[in-house]
Coordinates of C-alpha atoms (C1' of nucleotides) in Angstrom, one line a residue:
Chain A
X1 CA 81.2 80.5 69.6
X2 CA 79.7 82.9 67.1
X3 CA 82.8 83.5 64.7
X4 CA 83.9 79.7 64.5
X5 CA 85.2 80.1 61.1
X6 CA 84.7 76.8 59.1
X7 CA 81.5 75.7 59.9
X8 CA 80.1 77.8 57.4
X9 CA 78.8 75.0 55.4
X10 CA 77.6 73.5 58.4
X11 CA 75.5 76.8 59.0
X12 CA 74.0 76.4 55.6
X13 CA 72.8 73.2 55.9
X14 CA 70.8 74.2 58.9
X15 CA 69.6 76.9 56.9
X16 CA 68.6 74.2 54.2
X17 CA 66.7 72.3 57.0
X18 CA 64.6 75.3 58.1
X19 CA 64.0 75.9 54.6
X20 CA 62.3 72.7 54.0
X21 CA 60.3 72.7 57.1
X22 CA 59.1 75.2 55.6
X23 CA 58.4 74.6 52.1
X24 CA 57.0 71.0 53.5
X25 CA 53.7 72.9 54.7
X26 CA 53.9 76.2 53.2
X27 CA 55.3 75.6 49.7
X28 CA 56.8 77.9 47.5
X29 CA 54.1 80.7 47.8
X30 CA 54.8 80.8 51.7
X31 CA 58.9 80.8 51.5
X32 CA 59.6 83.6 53.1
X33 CA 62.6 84.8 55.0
X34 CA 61.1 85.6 58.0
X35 CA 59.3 82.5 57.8
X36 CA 63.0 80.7 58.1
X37 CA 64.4 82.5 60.3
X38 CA 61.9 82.0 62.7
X39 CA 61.6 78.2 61.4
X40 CA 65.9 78.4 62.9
X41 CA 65.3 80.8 65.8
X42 CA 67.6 83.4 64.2
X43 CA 67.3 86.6 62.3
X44 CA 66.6 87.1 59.4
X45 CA 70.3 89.2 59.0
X46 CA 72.0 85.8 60.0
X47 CA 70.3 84.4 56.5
X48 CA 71.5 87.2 54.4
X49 CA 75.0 86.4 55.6
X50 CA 74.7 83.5 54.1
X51 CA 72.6 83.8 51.2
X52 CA 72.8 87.4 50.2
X53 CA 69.4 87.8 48.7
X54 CA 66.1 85.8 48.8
X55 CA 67.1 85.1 44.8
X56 CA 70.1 82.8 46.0
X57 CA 67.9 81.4 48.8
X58 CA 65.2 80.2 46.1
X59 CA 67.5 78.3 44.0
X60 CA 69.3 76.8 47.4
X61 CA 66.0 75.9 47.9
X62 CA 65.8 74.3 44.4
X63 CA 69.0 72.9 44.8
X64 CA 68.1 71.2 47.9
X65 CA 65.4 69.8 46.7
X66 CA 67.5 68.3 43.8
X67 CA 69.5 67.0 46.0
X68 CA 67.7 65.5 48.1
X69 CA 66.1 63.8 45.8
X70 CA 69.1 62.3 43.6
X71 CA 70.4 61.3 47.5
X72 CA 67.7 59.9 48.5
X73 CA 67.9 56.8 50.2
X74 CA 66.5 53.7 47.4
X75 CA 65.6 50.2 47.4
X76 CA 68.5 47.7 45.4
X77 CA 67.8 47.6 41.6
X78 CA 67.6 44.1 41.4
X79 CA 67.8 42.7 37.7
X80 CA 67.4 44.9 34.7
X81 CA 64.2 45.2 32.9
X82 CA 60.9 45.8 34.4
X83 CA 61.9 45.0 37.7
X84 CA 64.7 47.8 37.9
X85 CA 61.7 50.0 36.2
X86 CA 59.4 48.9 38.9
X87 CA 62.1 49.8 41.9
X88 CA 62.8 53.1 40.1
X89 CA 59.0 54.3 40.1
X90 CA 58.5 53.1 43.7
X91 CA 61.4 55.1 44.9
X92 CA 59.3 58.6 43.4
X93 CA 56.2 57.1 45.2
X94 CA 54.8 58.9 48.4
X95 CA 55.6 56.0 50.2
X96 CA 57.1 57.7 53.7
X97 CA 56.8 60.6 55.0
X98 CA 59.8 61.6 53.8
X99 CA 58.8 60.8 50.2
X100 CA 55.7 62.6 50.6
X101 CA 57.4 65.7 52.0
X102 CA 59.7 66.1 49.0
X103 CA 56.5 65.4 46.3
X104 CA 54.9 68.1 47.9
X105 CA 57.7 70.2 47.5
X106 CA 58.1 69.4 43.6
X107 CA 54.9 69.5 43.2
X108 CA 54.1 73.1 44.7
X109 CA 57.1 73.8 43.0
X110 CA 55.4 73.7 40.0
X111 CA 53.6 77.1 39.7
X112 CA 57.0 79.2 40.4
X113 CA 58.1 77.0 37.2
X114 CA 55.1 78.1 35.3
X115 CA 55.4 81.5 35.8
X116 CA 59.3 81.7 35.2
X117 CA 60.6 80.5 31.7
X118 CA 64.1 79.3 33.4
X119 CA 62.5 77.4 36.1
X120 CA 60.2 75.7 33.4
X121 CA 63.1 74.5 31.0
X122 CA 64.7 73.1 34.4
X123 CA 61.5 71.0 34.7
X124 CA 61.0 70.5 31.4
X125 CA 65.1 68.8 31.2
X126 CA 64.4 66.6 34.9
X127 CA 61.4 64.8 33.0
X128 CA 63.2 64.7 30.1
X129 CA 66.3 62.6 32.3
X130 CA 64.0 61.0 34.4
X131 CA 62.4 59.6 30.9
X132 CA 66.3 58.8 29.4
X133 CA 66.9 57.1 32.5
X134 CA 64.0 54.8 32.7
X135 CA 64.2 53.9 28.6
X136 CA 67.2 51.6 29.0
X137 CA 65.2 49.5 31.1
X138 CA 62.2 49.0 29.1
X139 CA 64.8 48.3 26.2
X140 CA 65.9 45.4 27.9
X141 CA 62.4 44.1 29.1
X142 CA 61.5 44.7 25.2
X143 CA 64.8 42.4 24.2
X144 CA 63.9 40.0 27.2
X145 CA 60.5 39.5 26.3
X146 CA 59.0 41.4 29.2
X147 CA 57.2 43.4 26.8
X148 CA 55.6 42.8 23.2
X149 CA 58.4 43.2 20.2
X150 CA 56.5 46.2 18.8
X151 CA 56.7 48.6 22.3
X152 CA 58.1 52.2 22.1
X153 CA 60.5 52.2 24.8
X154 CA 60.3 56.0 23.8
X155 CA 56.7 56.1 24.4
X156 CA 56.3 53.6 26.9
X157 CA 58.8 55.8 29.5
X158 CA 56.2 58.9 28.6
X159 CA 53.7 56.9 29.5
X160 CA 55.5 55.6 32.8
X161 CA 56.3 59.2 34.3
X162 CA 53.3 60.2 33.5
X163 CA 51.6 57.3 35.5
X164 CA 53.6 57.7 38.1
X165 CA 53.3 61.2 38.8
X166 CA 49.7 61.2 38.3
X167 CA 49.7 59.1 41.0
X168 CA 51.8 60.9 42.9
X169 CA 49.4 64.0 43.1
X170 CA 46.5 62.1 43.5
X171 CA 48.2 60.2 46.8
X172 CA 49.4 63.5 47.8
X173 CA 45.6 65.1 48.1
X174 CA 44.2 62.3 49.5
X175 CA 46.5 60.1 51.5
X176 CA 43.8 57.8 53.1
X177 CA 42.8 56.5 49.6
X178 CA 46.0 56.1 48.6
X179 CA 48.4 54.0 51.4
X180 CA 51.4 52.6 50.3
X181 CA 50.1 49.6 49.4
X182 CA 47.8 50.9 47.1
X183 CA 50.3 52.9 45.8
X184 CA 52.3 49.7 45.3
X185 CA 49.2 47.8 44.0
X186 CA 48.3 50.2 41.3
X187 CA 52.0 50.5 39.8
X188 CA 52.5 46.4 39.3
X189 CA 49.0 46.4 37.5
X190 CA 50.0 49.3 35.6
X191 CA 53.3 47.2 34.7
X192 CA 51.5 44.1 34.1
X193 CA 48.8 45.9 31.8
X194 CA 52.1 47.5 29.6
X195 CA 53.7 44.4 29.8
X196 CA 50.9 42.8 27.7
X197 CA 49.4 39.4 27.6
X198 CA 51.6 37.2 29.9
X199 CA 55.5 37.0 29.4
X200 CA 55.7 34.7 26.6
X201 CA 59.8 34.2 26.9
X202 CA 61.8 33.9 29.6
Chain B
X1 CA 27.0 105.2 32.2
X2 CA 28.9 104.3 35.4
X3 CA 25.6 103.8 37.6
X4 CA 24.1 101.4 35.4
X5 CA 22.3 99.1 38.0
X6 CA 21.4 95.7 37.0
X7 CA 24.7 94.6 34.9
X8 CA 26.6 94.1 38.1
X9 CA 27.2 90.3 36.6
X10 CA 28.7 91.4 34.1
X11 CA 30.8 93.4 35.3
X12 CA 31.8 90.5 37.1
X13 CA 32.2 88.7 34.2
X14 CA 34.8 91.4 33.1
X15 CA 37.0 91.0 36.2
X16 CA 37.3 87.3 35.8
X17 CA 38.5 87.6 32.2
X18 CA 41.2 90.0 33.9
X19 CA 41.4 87.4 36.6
X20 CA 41.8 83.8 34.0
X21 CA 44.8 86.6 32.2
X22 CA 46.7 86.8 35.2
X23 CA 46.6 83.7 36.5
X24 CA 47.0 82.1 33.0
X25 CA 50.7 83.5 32.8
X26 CA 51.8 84.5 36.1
X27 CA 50.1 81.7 38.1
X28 CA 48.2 81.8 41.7
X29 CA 51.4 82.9 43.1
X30 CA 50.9 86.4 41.2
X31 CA 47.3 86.9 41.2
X32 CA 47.4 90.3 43.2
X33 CA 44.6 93.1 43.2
X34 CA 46.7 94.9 41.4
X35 CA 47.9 93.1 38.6
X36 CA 43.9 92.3 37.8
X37 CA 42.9 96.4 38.1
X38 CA 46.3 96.9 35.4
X39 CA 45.0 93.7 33.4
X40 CA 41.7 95.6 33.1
X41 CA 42.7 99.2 33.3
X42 CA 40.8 99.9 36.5
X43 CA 41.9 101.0 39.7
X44 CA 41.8 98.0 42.6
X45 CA 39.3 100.3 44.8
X46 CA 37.0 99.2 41.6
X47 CA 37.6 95.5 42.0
X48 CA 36.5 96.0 46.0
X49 CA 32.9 96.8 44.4
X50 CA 32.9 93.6 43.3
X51 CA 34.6 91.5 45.7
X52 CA 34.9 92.9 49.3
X53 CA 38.4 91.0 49.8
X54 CA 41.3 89.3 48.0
X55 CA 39.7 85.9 49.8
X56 CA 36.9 86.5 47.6
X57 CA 38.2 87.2 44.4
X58 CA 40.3 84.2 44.9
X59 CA 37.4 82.0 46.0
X60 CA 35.8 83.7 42.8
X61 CA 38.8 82.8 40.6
X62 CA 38.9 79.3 42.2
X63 CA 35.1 79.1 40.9
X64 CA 35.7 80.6 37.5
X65 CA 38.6 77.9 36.9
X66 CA 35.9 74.9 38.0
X67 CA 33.1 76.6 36.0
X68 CA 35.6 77.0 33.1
X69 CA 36.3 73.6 33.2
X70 CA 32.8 72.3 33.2
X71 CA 31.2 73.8 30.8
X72 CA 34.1 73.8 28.5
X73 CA 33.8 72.4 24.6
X74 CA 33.6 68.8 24.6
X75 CA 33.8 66.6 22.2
X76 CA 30.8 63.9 21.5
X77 CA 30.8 61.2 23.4
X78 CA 30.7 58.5 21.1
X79 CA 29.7 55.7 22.7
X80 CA 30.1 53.8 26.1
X81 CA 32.9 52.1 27.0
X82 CA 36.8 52.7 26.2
X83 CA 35.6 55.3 23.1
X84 CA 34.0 57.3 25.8
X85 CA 36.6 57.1 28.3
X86 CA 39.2 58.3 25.2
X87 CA 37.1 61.1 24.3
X88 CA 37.0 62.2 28.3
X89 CA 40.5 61.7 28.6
X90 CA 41.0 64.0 25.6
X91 CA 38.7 66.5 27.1
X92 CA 41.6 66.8 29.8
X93 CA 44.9 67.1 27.8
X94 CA 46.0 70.2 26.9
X95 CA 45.2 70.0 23.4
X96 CA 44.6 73.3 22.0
X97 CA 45.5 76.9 23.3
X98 CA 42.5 77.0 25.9
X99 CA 43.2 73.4 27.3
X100 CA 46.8 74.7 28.3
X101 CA 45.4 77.7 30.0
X102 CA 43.4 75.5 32.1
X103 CA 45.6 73.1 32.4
X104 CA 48.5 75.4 33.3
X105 CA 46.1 77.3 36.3
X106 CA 44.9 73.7 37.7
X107 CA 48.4 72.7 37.8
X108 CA 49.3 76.2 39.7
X109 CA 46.6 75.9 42.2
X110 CA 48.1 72.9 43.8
X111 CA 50.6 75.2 45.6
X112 CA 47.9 76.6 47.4
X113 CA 45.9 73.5 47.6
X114 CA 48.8 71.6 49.1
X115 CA 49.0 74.7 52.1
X116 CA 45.4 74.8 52.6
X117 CA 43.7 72.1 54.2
X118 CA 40.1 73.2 52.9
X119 CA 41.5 73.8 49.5
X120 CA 43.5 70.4 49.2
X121 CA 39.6 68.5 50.4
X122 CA 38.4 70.2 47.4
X123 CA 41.2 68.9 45.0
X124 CA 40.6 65.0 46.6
X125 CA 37.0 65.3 46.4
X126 CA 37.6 66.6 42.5
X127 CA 39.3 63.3 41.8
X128 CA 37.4 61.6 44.0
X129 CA 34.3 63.0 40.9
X130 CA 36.2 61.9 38.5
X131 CA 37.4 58.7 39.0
X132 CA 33.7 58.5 39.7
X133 CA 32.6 59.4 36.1
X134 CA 35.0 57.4 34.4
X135 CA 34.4 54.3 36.3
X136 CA 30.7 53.4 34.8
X137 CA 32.9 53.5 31.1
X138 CA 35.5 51.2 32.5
X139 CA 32.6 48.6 33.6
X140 CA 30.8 48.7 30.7
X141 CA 34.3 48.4 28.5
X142 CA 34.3 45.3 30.4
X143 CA 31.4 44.1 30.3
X144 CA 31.5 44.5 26.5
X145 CA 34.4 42.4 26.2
X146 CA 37.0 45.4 25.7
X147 CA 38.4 44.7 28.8
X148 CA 39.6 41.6 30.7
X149 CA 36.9 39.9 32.8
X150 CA 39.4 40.2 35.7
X151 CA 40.1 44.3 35.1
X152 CA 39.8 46.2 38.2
X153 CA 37.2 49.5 37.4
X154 CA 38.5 51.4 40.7
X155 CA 41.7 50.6 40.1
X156 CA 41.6 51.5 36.1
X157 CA 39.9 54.6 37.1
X158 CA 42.9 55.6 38.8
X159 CA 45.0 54.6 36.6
X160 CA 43.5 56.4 33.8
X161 CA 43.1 59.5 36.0
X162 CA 46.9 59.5 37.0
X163 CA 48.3 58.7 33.2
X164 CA 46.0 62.0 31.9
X165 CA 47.3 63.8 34.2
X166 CA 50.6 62.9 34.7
X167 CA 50.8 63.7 30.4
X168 CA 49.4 66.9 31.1
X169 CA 52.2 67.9 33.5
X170 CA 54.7 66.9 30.9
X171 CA 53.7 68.7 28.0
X172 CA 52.6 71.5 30.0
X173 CA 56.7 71.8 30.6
X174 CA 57.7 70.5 27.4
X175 CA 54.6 71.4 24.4
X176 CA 57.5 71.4 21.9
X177 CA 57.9 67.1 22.8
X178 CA 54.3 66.8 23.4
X179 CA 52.4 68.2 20.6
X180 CA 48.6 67.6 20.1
X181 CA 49.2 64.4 18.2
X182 CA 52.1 63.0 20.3
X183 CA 49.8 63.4 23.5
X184 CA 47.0 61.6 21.2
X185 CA 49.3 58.6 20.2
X186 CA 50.2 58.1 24.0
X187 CA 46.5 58.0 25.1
X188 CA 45.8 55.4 22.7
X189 CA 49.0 53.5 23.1
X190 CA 47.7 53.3 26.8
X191 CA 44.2 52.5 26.4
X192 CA 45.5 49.7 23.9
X193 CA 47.6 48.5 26.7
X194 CA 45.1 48.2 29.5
X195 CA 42.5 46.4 27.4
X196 CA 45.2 43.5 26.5
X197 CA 46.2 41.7 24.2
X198 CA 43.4 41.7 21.6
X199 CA 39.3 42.4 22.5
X200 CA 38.2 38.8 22.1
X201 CA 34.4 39.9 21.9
X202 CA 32.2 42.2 20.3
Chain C
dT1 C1' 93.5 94.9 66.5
dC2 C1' 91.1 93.2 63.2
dG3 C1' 87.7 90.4 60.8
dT4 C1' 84.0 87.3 61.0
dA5 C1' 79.3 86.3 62.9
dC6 C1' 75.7 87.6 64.2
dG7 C1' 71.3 90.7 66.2
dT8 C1' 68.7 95.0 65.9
dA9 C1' 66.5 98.4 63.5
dA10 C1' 65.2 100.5 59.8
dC11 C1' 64.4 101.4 54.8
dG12 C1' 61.6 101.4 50.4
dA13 C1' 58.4 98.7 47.7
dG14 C1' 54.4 96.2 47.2
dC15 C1' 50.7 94.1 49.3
dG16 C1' 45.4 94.0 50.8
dT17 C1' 42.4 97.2 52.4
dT18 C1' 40.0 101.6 53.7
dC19 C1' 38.4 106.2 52.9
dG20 C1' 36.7 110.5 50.9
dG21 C1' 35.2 112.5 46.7
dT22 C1' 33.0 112.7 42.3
dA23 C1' 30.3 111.6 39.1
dT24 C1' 25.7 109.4 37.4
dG25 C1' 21.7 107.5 37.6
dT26 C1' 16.7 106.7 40.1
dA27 C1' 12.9 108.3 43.2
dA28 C1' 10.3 111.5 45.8
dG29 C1' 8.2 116.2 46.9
dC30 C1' 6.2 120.3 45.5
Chain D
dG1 C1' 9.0 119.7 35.7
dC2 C1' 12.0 121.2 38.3
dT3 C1' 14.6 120.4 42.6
dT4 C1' 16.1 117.6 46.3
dA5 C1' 17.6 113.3 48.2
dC6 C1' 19.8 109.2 47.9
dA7 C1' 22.0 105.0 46.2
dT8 C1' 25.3 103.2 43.0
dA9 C1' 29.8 103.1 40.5
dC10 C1' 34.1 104.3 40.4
dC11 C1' 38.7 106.8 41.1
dG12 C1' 42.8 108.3 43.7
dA13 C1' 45.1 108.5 47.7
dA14 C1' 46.3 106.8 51.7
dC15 C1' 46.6 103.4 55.6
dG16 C1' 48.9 99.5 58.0
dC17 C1' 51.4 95.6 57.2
dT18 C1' 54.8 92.4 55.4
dC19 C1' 58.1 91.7 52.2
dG20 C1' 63.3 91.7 50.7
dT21 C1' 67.0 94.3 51.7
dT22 C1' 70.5 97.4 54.0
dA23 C1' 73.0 99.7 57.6
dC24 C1' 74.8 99.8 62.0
dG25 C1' 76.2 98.0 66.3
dT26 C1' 78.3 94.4 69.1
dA27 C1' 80.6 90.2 70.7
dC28 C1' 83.8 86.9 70.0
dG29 C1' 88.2 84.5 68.3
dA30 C1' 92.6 84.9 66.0

DNA sequence: TCGTACGTAACGAGCGTTCGGTATGTAAGC
DNA sequence: GCTTACATACCGAACGCTCGTTACGTACGA
């Protein structure tokens, strides 16, 4: 039923599932539209239908990726405070495949955004959210005791991203060293090491 | 004097300046034969003197970029122990104008490190070295008293590792929020934070 | 009958690579 | 001490291929 008018969404999403086959062991330098088409078992004419140039197919590819990771499936934010923090940096962890997948996306990602001044202000603004959204937690922890008076919520997101995708590249190159539970191990005495001597309130 | 026999290195040495240039503002992803013969106002049949194939040259650049890295400036090691680790981790971040280069092609070869099996051994095996050299710091930081008795050196190590790097992927996107000194402040902040709450000894 | 949904085939550009030609030096023969 | 022979260094043009893109043809549903 070729001209089943409608499902043209539908038709883009399977385009959006080749595309990340794709970018999940090629990356970015290895998107190509041949390479999707044959990924879907279509021509590459069908693609242009429905993204008219390779341009539009990049940032689809973008936005995908964007979305995939805001929609991604997470663990419950329990409490406020370091424990929220805690849940929020295991949820960026390559902790699934399906984690994994997506890090190595963003992270091969990163030499298109490099190279292209747009693309690099788009990164440059997610760390900058991903840092607002983690500071209202370490507020809290600060106000709660969890962490010494005089912490930087400021600095102490910085810090936090950056731990966390540190690690994330590091697991992602070398898997076996890295299992989840290592992952997991390395993040709470990261947290326990910010959080300073030993909660002295509540 | 074209056939000048016996600077063949150096003319080497010329094509990876034109080779760091490329790669330094358009990334791995547009390092092409072409681009290097324009960077260095030769024609690519040139360049095939040199290297017989693209596989080469990128091998060659791939070299270059570890080599550059190595025998880099560094800064004295002061002493042992968490001085020595600070001044390696400042050796990493992407301090001054050269540091960012680096910086900016290590973070761009991950693309193709992430698609290439041999390439991604490599990158592990990298941080496999370096978590290696900065582990005998971490013991003797311990064993001086800097640390707690209980600190984990492995698990410091990769700690340490993924914060430095983790920083240097943020102010590679964002220099204008992570200036020289901010990045500083941050490293010692850390380092301050793993050691606890006060060195008891020494 | 018309418009949408494709496949097929081809285009031009850019890629890595190859090839012939032209200098320029060194080495050998007389 | 010329000339000849040969290797090296390099350019310019071209090859074959793949890329993104376009044009054209066809089949189906409304």
């Amino acid at each position: 039923m070729p001209p089943a008018p409608g499902d043209r969404e539908a038709r883009r999403q399977d385009v959006s599932e080749a595309v990340w086959r794709v970018l999940a062991d090629k990356g970015f330098g290895g998107l190509t539209l041949r390479a999707v088409a044959a990924a879907m078992g279509v021509s590459t004419g069908m693609l242009m239908h429905y993204f008219p140039t390779k341009r539009a197919l990049v940032a689809h590819a973008l936005d995908l990726l964007e979305r995939r990771t805001a929609e991604r499936p997470r663990r419950a934010r329990p409490t406020e405070g370091l424990a929220a923090l805690r849940a929020m940096l295991l949820d960026i962890l390559p902790l699934t495949a399906d984690d994994t997948a997506r890090n190595r996306i963003w992270v091969s990602s990163w030499d298109l955004a490099l190279a292209d001044e747009s693309l690099g202000r788009d990164q440059a603004d997610r760390y900058t959210r991903l840092r607002s959204a983690i500071r209202p937690h370490l507020e809290a922890a600060r106000d709660h005791g969890e962490l010494p008076a005089t912490a930087d919520p400021d600095q102490l997101a910085a810090t936090a991203v950056a731990f966390t995708h540190g690690l994330v590249v590091q697991a992602l190159f070398d898997p076996a060293r890295f299992p989840p539970d290592a992952q997991t191990a390395l993040l709470d005495t990261f947290l326990a090491s910010i959080a300073g001597p030993a909660s002295p309130s509540a």
